PDB file of C-alpha atoms in Angstrom:
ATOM      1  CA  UNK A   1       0.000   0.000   0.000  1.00  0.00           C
ATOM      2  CA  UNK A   2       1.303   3.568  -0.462  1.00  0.00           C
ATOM      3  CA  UNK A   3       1.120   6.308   1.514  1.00  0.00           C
ATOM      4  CA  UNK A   4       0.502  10.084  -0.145  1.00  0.00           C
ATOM      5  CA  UNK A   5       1.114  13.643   1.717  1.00  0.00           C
ATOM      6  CA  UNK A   6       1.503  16.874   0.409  1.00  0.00           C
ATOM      7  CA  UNK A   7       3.781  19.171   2.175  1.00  0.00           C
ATOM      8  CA  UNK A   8       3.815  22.937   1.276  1.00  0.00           C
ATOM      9  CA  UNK A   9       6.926  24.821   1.529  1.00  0.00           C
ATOM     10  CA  UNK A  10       6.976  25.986   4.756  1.00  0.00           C
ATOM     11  CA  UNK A  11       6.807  22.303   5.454  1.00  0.00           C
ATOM     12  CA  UNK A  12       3.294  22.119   6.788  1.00  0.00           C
ATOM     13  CA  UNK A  13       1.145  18.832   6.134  1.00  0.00           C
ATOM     14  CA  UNK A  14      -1.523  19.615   3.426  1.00  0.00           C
ATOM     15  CA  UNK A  15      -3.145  16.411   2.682  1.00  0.00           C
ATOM     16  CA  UNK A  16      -2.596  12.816   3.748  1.00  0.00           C
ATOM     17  CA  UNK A  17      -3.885   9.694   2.783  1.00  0.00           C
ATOM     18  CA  UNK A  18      -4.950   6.977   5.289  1.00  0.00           C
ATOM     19  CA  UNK A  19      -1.807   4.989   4.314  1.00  0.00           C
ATOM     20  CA  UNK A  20       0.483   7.571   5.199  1.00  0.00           C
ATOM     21  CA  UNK A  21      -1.217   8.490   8.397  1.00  0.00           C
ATOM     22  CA  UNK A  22      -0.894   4.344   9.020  1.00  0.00           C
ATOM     23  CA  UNK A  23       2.851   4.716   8.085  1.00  0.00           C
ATOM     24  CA  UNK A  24       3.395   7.774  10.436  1.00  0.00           C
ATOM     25  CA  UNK A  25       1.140   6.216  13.316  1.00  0.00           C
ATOM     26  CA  UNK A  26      -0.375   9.809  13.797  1.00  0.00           C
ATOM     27  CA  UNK A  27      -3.820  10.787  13.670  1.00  0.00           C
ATOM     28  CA  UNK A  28      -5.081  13.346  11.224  1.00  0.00           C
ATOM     29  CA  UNK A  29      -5.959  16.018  13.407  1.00  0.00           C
ATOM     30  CA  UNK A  30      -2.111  16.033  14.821  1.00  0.00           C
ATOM     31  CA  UNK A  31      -0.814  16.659  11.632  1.00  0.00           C
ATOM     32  CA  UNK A  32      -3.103  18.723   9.013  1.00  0.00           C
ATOM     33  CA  UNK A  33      -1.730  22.635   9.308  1.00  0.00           C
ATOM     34  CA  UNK A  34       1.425  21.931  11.310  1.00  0.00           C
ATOM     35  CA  UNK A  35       4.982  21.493  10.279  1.00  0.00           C
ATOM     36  CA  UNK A  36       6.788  18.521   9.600  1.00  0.00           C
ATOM     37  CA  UNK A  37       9.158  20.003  13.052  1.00  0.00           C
ATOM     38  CA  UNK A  38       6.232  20.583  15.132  1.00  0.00           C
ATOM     39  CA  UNK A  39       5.121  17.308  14.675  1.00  0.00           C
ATOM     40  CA  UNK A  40       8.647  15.018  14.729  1.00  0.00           C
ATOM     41  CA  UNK A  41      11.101  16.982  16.776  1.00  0.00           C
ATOM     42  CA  UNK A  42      14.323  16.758  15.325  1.00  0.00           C
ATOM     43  CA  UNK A  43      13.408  15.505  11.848  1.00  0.00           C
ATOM     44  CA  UNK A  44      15.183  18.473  10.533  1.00  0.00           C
ATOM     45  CA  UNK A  45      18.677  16.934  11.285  1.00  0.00           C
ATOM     46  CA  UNK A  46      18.078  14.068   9.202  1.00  0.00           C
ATOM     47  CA  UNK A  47      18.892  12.663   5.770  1.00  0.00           C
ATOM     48  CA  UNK A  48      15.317  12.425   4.643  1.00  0.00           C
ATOM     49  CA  UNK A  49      14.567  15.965   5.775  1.00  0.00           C
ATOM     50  CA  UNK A  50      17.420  17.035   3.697  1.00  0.00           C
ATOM     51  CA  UNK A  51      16.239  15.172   0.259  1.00  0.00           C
ATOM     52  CA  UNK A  52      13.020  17.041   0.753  1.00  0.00           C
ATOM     53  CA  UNK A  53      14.841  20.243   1.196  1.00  0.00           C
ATOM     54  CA  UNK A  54      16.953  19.964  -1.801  1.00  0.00           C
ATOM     55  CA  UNK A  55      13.587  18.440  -3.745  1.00  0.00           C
ATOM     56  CA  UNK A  56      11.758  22.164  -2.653  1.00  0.00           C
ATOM     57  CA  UNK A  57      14.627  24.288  -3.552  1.00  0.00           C
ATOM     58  CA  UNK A  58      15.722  22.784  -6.850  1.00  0.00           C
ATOM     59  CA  UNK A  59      12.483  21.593  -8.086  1.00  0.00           C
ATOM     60  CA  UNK A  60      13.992  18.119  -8.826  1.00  0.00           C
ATOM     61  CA  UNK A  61      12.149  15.206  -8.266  1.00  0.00           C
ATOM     62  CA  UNK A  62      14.138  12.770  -5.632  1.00  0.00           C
ATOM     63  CA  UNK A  63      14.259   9.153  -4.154  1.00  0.00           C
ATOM     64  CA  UNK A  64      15.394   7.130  -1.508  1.00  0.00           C
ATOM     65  CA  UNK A  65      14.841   4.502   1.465  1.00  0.00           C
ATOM     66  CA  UNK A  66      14.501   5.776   4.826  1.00  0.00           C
ATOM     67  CA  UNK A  67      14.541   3.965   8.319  1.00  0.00           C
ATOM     68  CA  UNK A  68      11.971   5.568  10.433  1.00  0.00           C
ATOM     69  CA  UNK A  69      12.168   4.937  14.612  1.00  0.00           C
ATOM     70  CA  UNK A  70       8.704   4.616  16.303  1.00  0.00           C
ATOM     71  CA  UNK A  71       8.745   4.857  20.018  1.00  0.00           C
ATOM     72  CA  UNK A  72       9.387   2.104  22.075  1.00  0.00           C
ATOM     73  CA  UNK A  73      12.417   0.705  19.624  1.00  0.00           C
ATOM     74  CA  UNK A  74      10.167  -0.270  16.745  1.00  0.00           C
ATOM     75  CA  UNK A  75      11.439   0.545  13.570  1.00  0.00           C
ATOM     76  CA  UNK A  76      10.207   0.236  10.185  1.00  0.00           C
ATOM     77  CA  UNK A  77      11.829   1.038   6.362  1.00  0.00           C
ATOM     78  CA  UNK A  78      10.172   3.159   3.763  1.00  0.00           C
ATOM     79  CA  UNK A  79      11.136   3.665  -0.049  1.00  0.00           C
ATOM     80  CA  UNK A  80       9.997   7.550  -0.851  1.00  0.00           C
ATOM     81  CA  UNK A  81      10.124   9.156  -3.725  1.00  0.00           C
ATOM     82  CA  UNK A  82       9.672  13.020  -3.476  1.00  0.00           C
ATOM     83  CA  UNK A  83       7.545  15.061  -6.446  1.00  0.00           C
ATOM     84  CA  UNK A  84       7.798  18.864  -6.622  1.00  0.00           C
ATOM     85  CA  UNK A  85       4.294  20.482  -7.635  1.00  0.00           C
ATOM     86  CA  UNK A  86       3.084  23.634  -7.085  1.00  0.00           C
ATOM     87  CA  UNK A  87       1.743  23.652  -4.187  1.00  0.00           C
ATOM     88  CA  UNK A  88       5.610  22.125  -2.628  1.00  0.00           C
ATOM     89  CA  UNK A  89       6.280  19.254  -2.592  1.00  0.00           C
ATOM     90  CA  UNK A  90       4.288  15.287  -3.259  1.00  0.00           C
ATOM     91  CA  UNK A  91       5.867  12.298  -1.619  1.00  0.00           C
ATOM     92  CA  UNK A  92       4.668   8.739  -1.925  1.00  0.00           C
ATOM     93  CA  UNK A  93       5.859   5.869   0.746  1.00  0.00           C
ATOM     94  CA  UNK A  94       6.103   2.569   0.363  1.00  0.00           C
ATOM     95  CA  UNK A  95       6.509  -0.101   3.460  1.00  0.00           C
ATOM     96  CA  UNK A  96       9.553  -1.466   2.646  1.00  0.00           C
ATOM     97  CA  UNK A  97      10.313  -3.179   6.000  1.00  0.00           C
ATOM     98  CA  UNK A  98       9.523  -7.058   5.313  1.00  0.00           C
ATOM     99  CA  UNK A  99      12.413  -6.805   1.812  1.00  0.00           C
ATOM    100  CA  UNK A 100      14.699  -5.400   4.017  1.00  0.00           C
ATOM    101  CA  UNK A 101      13.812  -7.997   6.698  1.00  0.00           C
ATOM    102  CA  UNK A 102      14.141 -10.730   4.038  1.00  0.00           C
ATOM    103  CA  UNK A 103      17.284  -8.819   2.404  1.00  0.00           C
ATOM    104  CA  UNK A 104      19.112  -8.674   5.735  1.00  0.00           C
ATOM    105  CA  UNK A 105      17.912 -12.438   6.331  1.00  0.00           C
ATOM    106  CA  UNK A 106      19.925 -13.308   2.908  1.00  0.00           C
ATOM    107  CA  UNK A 107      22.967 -11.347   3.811  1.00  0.00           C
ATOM    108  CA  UNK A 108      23.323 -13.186   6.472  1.00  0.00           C
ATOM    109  CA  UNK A 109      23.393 -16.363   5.322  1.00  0.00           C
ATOM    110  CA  UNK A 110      25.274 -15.607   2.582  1.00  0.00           C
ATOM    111  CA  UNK A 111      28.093 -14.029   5.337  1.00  0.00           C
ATOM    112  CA  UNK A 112      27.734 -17.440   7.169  1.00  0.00           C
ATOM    113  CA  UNK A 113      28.369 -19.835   3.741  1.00  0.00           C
ATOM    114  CA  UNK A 114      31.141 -17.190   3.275  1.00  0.00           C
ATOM    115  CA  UNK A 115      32.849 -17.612   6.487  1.00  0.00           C
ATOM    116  CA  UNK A 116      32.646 -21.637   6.567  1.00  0.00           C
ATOM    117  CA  UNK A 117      34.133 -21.807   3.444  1.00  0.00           C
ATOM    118  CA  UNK A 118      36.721 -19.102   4.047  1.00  0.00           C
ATOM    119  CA  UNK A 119      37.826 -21.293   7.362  1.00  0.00           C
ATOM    120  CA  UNK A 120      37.407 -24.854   6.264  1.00  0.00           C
ATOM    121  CA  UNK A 121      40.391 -26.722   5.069  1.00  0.00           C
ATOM    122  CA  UNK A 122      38.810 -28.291   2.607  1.00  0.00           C
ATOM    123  CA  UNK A 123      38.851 -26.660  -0.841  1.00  0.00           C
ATOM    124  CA  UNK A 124      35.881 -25.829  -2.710  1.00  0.00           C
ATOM    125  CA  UNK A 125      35.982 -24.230  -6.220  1.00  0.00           C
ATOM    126  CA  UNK A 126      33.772 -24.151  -9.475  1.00  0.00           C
ATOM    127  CA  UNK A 127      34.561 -24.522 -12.960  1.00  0.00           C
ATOM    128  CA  UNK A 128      32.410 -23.553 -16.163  1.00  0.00           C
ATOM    129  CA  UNK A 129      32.133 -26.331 -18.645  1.00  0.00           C
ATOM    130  CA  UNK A 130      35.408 -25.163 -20.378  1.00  0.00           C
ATOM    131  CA  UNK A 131      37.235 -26.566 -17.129  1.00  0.00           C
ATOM    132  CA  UNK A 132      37.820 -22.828 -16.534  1.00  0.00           C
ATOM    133  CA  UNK A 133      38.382 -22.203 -12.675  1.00  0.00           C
ATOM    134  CA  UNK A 134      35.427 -19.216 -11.646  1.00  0.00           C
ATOM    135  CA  UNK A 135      36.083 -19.962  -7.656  1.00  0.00           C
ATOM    136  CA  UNK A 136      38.212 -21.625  -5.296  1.00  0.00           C
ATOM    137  CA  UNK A 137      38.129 -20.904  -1.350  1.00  0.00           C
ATOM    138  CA  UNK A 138      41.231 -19.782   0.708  1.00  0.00           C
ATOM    139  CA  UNK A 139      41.925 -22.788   1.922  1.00  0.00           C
ATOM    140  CA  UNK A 140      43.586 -23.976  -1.878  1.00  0.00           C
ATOM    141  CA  UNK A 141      46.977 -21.955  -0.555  1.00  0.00           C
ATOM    142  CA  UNK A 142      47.557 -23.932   2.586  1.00  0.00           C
ATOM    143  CA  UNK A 143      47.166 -27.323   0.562  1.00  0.00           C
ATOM    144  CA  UNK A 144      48.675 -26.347  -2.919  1.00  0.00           C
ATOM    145  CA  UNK A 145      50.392 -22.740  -2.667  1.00  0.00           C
ATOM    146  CA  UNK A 146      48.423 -20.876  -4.863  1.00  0.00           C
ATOM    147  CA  UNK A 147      46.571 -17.838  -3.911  1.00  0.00           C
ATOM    148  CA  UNK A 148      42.599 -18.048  -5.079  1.00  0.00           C
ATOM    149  CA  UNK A 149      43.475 -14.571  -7.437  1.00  0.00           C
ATOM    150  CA  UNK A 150      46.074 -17.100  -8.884  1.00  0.00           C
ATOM    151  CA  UNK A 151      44.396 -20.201  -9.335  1.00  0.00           C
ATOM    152  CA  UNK A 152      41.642 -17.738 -11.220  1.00  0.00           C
ATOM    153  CA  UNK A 153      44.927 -17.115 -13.702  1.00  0.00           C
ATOM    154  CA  UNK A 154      45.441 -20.783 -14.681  1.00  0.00           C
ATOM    155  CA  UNK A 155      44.609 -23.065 -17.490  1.00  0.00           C
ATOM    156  CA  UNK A 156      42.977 -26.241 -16.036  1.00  0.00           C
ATOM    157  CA  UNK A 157      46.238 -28.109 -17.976  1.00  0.00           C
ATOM    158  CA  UNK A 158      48.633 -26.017 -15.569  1.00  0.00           C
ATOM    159  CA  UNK A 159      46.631 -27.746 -12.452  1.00  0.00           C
ATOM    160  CA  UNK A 160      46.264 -31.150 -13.363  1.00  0.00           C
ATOM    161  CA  UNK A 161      48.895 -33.611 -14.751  1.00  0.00           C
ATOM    162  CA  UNK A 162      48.214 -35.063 -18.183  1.00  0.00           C
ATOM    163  CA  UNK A 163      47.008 -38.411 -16.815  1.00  0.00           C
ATOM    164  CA  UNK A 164      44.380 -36.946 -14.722  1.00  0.00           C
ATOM    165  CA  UNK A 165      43.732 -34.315 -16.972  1.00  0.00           C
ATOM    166  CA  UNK A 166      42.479 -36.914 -19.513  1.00  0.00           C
ATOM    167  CA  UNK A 167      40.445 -38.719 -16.694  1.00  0.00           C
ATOM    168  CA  UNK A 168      38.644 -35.434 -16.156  1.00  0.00           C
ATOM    169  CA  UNK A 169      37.944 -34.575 -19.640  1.00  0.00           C
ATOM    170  CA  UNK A 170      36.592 -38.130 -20.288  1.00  0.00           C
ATOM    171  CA  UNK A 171      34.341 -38.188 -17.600  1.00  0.00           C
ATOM    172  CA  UNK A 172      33.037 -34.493 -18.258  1.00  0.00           C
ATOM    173  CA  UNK A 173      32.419 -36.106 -21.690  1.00  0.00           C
ATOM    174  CA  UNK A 174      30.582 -39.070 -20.119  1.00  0.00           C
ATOM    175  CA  UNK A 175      28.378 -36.821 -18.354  1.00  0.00           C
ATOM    176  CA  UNK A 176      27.354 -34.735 -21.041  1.00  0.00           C
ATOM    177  CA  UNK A 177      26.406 -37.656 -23.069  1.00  0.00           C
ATOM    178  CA  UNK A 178      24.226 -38.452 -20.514  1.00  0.00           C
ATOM    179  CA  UNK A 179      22.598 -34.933 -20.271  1.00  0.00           C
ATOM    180  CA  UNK A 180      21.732 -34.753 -24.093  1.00  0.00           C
ATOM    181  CA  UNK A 181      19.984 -38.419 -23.427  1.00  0.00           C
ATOM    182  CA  UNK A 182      18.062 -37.114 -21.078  1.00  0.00           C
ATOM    183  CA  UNK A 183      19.843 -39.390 -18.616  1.00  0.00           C
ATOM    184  CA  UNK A 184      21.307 -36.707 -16.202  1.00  0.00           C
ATOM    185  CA  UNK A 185      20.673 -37.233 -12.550  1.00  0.00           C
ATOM    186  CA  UNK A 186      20.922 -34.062 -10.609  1.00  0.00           C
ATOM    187  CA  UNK A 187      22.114 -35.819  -7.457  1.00  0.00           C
ATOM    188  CA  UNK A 188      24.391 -37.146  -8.750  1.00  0.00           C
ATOM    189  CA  UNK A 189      28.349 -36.955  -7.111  1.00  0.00           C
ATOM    190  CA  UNK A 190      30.941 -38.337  -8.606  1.00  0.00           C
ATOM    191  CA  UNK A 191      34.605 -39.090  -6.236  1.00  0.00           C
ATOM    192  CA  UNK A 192      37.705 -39.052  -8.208  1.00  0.00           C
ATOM    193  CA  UNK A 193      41.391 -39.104  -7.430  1.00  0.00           C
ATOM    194  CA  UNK A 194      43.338 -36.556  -9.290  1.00  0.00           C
ATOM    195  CA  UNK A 195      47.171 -35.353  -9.376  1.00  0.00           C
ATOM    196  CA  UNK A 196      47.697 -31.142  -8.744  1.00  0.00           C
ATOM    197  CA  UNK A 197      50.371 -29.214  -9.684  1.00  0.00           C
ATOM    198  CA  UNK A 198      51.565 -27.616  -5.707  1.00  0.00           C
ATOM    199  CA  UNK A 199      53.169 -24.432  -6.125  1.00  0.00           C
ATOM    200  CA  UNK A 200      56.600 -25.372  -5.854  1.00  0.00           C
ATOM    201  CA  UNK A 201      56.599 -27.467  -8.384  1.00  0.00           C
ATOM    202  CA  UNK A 202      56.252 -31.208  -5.964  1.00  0.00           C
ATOM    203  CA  UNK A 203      52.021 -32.641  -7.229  1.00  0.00           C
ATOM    204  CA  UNK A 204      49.695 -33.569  -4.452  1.00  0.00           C
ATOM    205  CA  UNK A 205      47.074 -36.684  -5.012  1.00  0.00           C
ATOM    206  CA  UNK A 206      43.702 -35.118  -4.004  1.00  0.00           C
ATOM    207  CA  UNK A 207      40.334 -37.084  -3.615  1.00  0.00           C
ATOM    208  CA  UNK A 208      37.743 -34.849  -5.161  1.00  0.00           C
ATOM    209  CA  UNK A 209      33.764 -35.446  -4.976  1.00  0.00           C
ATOM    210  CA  UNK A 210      32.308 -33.601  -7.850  1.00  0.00           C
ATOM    211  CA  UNK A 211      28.428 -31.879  -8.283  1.00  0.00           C
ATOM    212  CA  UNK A 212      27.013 -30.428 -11.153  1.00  0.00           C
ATOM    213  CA  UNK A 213      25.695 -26.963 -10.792  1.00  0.00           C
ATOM    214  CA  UNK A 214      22.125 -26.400 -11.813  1.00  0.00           C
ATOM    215  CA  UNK A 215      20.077 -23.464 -12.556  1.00  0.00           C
ATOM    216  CA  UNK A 216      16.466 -22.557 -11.711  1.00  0.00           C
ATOM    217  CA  UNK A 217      15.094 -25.064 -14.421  1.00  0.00           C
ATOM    218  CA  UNK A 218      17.335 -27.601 -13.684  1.00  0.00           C
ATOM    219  CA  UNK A 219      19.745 -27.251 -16.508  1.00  0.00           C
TER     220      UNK A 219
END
């Protein structure tokens, strides 16, 4: 739902909408003929007082996302967008609290995948279907010297030996036979022993379990 006031440019409350008197948990009365500072205190030292300001004196229209604090510690978010007319100045405001609740929900789990990956000694990395590294965790310089930037660098032929080199590209060949059959199995995970290149020029024998990577349609 969206919430409309007018404010004029002395910053008095013209018109609201039920929405926006919802939004603002303020009755009608309270705020029809009084300024914005007469009714919220100390709203002239913030940011979204300021994007109105600059919206009334340069007649450009403005948006942005604004936290608002309620008494008693609730909070909520709001996307405005500011309109000058005649009059001064139109704003519309939508509830944006729940996306940022589900945004900030996200964020976090994406920090917490981050940070066991980052710490885990295992390695975990991605390649495109080119055998083209496009990730590898920290953890690939403790076991074979390379940094991740540098693994990025490398041809998969400067990783593997040539013996397990070919075992990869003739199972990756296997698979994809079995994907144009309509015989791919999403779940499936496939173990395999290969030979790495370490840094200093010594190989290391690593057991690897392998996952395709699936988009939204299952592709």
């Amino acid at each position: 739902l969206e919430g409309c006031q007018i404010i004029d440019r002395q910053y008095r409350y013209l018109y609201l909408n039920d929405v926006a008197l919802r939004h603002g948990r303020r009755a009608k009365e309270e705020l029809l003929g009084r300024t914005m500072m007469e009714c919220y205190p100390g709203i002239e030292k913030t940011e979204m007082f300021r994007v109105l300001s600059e919206c009334l004196r340069g007649g450009a229209p403005a948006r942005m996302e604004n936290k608002f604090e309620y008494p008693g510690g609730l909070t909520a978010w709001f996307e405005l967008s500011f309109e000058p007319i005649p009059e001064g100045v139109f704003i519309l405001s939508i509830d944006a609290s729940e996306r940022k609740r589900v945004e900030g929900a996200l964020r976090m789990s994406e920090e917490k995948h981050r940070l066991l990956v980052d710490e885990m000694d295992d390695i975990v990395w991605t390649l495109d279907l080119s055998l083209r590294t496009t990730y590898t965790s920290p953890s690939i310089e403790k076991t074979l010297g390379f940094t991740p930037e540098e693994r990025l660098e490398q041809s998969i032929t400067s990783q593997l030996t040539p013996e397990s080199l070919t075992l990869v590209q003739g199972v990756l060949v296997k698979e994809l036979s079995l994907e144009q059959q309509g015989q791919g199995n999403p779940e499936r995970n496939i173990t395999l022993e290969l030979e790495y290149y370490h840094k200093d020029g010594s190989t290391r024998w690593l057991e690897n379990m392998v996952s395709g990577i699936r988009d939204s349609e299952g592709k």
